[in-house]
mmCIF file of C-alpha atoms in Angstrom:
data_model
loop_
_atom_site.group_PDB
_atom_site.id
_atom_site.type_symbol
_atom_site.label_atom_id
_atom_site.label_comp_id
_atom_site.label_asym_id
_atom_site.label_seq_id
_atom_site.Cartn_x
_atom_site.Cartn_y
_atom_site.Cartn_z
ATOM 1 C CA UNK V 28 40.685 114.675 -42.913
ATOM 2 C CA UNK V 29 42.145 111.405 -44.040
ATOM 3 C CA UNK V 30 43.136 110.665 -40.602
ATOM 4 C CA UNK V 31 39.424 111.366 -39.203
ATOM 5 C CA UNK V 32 38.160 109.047 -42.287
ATOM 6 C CA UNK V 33 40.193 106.131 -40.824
ATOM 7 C CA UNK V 34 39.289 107.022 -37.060
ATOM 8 C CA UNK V 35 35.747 106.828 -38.369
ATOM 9 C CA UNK V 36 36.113 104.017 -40.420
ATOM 10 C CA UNK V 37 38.247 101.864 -37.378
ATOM 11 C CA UNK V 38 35.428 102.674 -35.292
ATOM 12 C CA UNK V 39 32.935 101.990 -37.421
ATOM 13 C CA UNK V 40 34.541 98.386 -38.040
ATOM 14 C CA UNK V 41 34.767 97.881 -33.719
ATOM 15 C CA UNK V 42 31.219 98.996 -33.978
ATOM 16 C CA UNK V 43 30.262 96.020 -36.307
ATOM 17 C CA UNK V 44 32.355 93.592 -34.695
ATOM 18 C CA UNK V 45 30.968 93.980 -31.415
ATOM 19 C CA UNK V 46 27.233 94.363 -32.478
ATOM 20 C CA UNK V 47 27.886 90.911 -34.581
ATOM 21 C CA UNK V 48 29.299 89.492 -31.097
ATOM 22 C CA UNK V 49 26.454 90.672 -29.469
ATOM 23 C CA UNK V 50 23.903 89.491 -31.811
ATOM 24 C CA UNK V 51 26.018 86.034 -31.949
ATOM 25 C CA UNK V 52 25.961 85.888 -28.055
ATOM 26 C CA UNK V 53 22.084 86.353 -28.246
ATOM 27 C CA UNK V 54 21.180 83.916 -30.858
ATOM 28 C CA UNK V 55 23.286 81.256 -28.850
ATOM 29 C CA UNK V 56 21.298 82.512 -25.699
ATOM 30 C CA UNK V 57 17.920 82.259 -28.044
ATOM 31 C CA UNK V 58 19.249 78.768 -28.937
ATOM 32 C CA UNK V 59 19.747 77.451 -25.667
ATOM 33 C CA UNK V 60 16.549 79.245 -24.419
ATOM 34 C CA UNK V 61 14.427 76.680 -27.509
ATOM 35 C CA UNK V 62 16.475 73.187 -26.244
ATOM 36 C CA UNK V 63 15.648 74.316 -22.839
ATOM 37 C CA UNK V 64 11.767 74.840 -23.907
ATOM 38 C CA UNK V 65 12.018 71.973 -25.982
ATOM 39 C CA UNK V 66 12.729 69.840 -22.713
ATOM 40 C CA UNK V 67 10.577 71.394 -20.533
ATOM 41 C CA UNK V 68 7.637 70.606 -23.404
ATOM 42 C CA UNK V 69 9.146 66.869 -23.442
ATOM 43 C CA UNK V 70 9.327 66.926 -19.513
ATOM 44 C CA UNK V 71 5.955 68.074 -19.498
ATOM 45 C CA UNK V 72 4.848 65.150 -21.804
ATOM 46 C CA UNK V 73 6.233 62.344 -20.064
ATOM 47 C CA UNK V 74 4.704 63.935 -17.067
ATOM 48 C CA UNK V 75 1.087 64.042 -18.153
ATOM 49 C CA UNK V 76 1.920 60.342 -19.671
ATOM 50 C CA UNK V 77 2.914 59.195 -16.066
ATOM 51 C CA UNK V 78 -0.395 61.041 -14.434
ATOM 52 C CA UNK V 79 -2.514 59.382 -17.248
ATOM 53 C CA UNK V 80 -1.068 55.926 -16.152
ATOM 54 C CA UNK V 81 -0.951 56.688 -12.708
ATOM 55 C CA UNK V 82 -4.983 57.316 -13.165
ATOM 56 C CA UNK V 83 -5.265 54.086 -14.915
ATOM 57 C CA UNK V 84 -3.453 52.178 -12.316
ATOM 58 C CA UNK V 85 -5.854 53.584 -9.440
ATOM 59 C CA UNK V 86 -9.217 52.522 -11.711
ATOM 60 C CA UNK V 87 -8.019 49.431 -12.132
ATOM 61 C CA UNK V 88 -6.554 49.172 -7.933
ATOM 62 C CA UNK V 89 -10.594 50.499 -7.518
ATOM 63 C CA UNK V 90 -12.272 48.087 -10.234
ATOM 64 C CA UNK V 91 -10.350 45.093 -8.511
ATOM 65 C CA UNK V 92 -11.769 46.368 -5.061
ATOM 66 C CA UNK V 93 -15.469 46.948 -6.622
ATOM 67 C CA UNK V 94 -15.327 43.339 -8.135
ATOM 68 C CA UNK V 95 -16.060 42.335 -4.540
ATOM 69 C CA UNK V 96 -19.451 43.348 -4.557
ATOM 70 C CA UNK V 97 -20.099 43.427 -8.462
ATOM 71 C CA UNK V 98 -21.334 39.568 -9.132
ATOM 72 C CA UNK V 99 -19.986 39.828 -13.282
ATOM 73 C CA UNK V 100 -16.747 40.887 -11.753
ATOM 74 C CA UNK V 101 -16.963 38.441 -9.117
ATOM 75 C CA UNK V 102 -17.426 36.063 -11.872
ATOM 76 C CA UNK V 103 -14.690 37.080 -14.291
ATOM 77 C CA UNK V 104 -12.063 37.058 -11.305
ATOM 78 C CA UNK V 105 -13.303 33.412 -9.798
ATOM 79 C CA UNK V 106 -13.103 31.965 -13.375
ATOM 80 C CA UNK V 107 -9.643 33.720 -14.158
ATOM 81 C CA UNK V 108 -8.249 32.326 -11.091
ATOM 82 C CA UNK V 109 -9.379 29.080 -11.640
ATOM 83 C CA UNK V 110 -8.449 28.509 -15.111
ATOM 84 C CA UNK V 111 -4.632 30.179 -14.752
ATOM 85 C CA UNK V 112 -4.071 28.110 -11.180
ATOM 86 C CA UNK V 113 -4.722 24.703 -14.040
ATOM 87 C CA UNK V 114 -2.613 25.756 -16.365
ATOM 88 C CA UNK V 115 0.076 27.786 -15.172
ATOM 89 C CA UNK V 116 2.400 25.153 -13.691
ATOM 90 C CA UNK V 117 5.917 23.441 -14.348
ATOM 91 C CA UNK V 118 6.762 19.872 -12.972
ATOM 92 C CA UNK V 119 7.585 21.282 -9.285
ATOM 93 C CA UNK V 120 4.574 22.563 -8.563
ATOM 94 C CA UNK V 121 2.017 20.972 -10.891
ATOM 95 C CA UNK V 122 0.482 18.496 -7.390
ATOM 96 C CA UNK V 123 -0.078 22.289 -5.726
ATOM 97 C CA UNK V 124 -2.270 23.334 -8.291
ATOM 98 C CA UNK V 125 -4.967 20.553 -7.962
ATOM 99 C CA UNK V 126 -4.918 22.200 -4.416
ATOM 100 C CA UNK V 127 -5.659 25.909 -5.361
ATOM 101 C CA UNK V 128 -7.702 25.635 -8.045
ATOM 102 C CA UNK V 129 -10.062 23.841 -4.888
ATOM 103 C CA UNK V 130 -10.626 26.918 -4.245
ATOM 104 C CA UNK V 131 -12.991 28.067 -7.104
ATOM 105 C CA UNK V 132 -14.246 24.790 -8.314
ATOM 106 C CA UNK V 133 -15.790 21.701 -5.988
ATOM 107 C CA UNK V 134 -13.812 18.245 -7.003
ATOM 108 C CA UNK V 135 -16.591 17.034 -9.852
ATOM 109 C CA UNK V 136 -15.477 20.214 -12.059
ATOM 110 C CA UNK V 137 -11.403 20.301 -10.942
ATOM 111 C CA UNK V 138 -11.901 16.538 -12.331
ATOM 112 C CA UNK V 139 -13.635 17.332 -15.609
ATOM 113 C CA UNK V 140 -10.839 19.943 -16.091
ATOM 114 C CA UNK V 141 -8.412 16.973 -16.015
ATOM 115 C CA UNK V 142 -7.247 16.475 -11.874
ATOM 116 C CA UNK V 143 -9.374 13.729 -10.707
ATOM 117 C CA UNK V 144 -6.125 10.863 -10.585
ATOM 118 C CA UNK V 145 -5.666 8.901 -7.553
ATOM 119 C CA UNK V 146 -2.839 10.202 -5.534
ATOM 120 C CA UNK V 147 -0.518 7.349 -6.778
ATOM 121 C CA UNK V 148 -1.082 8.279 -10.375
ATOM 122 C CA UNK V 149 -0.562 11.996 -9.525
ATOM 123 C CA UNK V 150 2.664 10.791 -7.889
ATOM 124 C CA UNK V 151 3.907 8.873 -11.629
ATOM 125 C CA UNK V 152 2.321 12.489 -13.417
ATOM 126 C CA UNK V 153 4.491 14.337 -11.259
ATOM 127 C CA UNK V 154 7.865 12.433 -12.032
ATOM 128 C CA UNK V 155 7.033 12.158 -15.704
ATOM 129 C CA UNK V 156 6.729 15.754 -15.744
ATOM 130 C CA UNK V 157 10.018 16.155 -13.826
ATOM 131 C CA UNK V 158 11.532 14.012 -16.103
ATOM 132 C CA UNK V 159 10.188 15.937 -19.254
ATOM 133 C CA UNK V 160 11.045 19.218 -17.682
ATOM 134 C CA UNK V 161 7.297 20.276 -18.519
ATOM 135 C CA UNK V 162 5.776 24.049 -17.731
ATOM 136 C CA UNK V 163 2.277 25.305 -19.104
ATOM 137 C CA UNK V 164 1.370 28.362 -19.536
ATOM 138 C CA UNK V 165 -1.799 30.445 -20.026
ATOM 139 C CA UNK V 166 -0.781 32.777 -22.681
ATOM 140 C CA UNK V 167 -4.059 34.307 -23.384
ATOM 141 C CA UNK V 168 -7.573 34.440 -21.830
ATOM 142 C CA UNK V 169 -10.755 36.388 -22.280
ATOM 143 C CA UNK V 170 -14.041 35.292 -20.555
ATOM 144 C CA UNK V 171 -17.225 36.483 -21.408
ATOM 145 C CA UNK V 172 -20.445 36.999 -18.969
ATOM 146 C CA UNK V 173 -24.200 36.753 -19.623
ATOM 147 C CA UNK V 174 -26.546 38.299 -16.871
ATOM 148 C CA UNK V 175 -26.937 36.728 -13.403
ATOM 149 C CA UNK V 176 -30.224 34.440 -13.629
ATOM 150 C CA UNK V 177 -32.655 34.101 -10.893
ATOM 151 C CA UNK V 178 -30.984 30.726 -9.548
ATOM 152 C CA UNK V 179 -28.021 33.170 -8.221
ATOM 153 C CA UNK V 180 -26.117 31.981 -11.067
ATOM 154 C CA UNK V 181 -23.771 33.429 -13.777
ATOM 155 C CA UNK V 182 -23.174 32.111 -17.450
ATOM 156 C CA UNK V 183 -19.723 32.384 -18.676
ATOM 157 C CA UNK V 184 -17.605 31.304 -21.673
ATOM 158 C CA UNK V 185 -13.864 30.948 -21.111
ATOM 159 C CA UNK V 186 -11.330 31.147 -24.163
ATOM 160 C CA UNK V 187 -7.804 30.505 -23.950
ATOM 161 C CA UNK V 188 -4.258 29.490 -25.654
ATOM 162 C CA UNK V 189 -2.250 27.691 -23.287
ATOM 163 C CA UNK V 190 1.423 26.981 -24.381
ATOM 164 C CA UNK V 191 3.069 23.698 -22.955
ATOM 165 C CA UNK V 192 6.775 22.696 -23.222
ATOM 166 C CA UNK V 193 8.548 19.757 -22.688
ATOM 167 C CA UNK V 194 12.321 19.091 -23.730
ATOM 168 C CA UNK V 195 11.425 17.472 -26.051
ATOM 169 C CA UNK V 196 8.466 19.453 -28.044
ATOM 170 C CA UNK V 197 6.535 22.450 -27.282
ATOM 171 C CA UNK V 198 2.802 23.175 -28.458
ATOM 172 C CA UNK V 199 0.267 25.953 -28.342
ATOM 173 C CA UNK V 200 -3.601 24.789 -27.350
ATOM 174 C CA UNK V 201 -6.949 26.310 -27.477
ATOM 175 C CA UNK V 202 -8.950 25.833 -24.672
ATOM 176 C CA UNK V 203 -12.622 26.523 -24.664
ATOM 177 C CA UNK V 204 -15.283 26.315 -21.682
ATOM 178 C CA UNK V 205 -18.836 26.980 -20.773
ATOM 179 C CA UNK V 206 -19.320 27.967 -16.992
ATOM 180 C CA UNK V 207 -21.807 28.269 -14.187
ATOM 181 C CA UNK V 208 -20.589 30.578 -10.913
ATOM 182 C CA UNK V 209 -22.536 29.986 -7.951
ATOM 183 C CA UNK V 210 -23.126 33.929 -6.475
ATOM 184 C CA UNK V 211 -23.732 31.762 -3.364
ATOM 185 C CA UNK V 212 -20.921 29.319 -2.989
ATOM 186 C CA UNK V 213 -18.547 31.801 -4.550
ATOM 187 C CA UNK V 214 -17.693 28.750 -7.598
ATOM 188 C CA UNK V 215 -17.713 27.711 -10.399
ATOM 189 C CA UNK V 216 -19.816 24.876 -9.948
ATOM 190 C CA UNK V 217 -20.215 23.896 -13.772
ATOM 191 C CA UNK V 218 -18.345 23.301 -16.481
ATOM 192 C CA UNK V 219 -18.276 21.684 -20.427
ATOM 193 C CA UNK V 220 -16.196 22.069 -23.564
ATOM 194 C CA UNK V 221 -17.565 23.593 -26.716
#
């Protein structure tokens, strides 16, 4: 009987070992099974992120196309246009941007906003700026729109913070401006400070 005691015993022992290297195999299985459902969850995540902004992106691709037809759009776009082609510049191209800004403001308001210099004075500006290694920059902008009045014209305030360097400083500016768009000339065809 002793002998059928340690049989039973030995295979008793085998018994537990495998069943523990089963159960061990499993719950490495089971672990693998979570990090793979864990990524799948994360995958899933940075998918419906991407669709979100993927959504996004195609409002704003269709706001950009509606702003065509929609006169405050219109408006914002003209007057953003205008007011980064003035001060987004460095000495190369700082002559060029008299140039496109022409085309959202007539010459009385492009020379209000600081460009109406004879072409021999732009010429000394220019190599000044050269010299000085100057660039502006609009940093921030946010325009604001009243209603379209019967005169097929739009009231707008422009606020800004334009940053200018030079080698040898570098300063930060708030800019401020009261607009009139023209629905019909498709400008801004007035301007003051406030």
């Amino acid at each position: 009987m002793n002998r059928n005691k340690i049989i039973l015993i030995i295979i008793g022992i085998l018994a537990l070992s495998v069943f523990y290297k089963i159960n061990a195999t499993n719950q490495k299985q089971s672990g693998i099974s979570l990090k793979q459902s864990a990524q799948i969850a994360k995958l899933k995540a940075e998918n419906k992120k991407l669709t979100a902004q993927q959504v996004t992106f195609e409002n704003s691709s269709t706001s950009t196309t509606t702003s065509k037809n929609n006169p405050d759009k219109k408006t914002e776009h003209i007057a953003t246009k205008l007011f980064r082609s003035l001060n987004n510049w460095n000495a190369d191209n700082w002559l060029e941007k008299q140039q496109t800004a022409a085309k959202y403001a007539p010459d009385d308001v492009l020379t209000y906003l600081g460009g109406g210099q004879s072409t021999n004075n732009q010429s000394i500006a220019a190599k000044q700026l050269k010299q000085l290694n100057a660039t502006s920059k609009l940093t921030e902008s946010n325009i604001y729109i009243e209603k379209e009045s019967a005169d097929n014209e739009i009231k707008g305030i422009f606020i800004g913070m334009v940053k200018t360097t030079s080698s040898s400083n570098q300063t930060t500016n708030s800019v401020k401006y009261k607009f009139t768009y023209d629905t019909k000339q498709e400008k801004i065809t007035e301007i003051s400070t406030f």
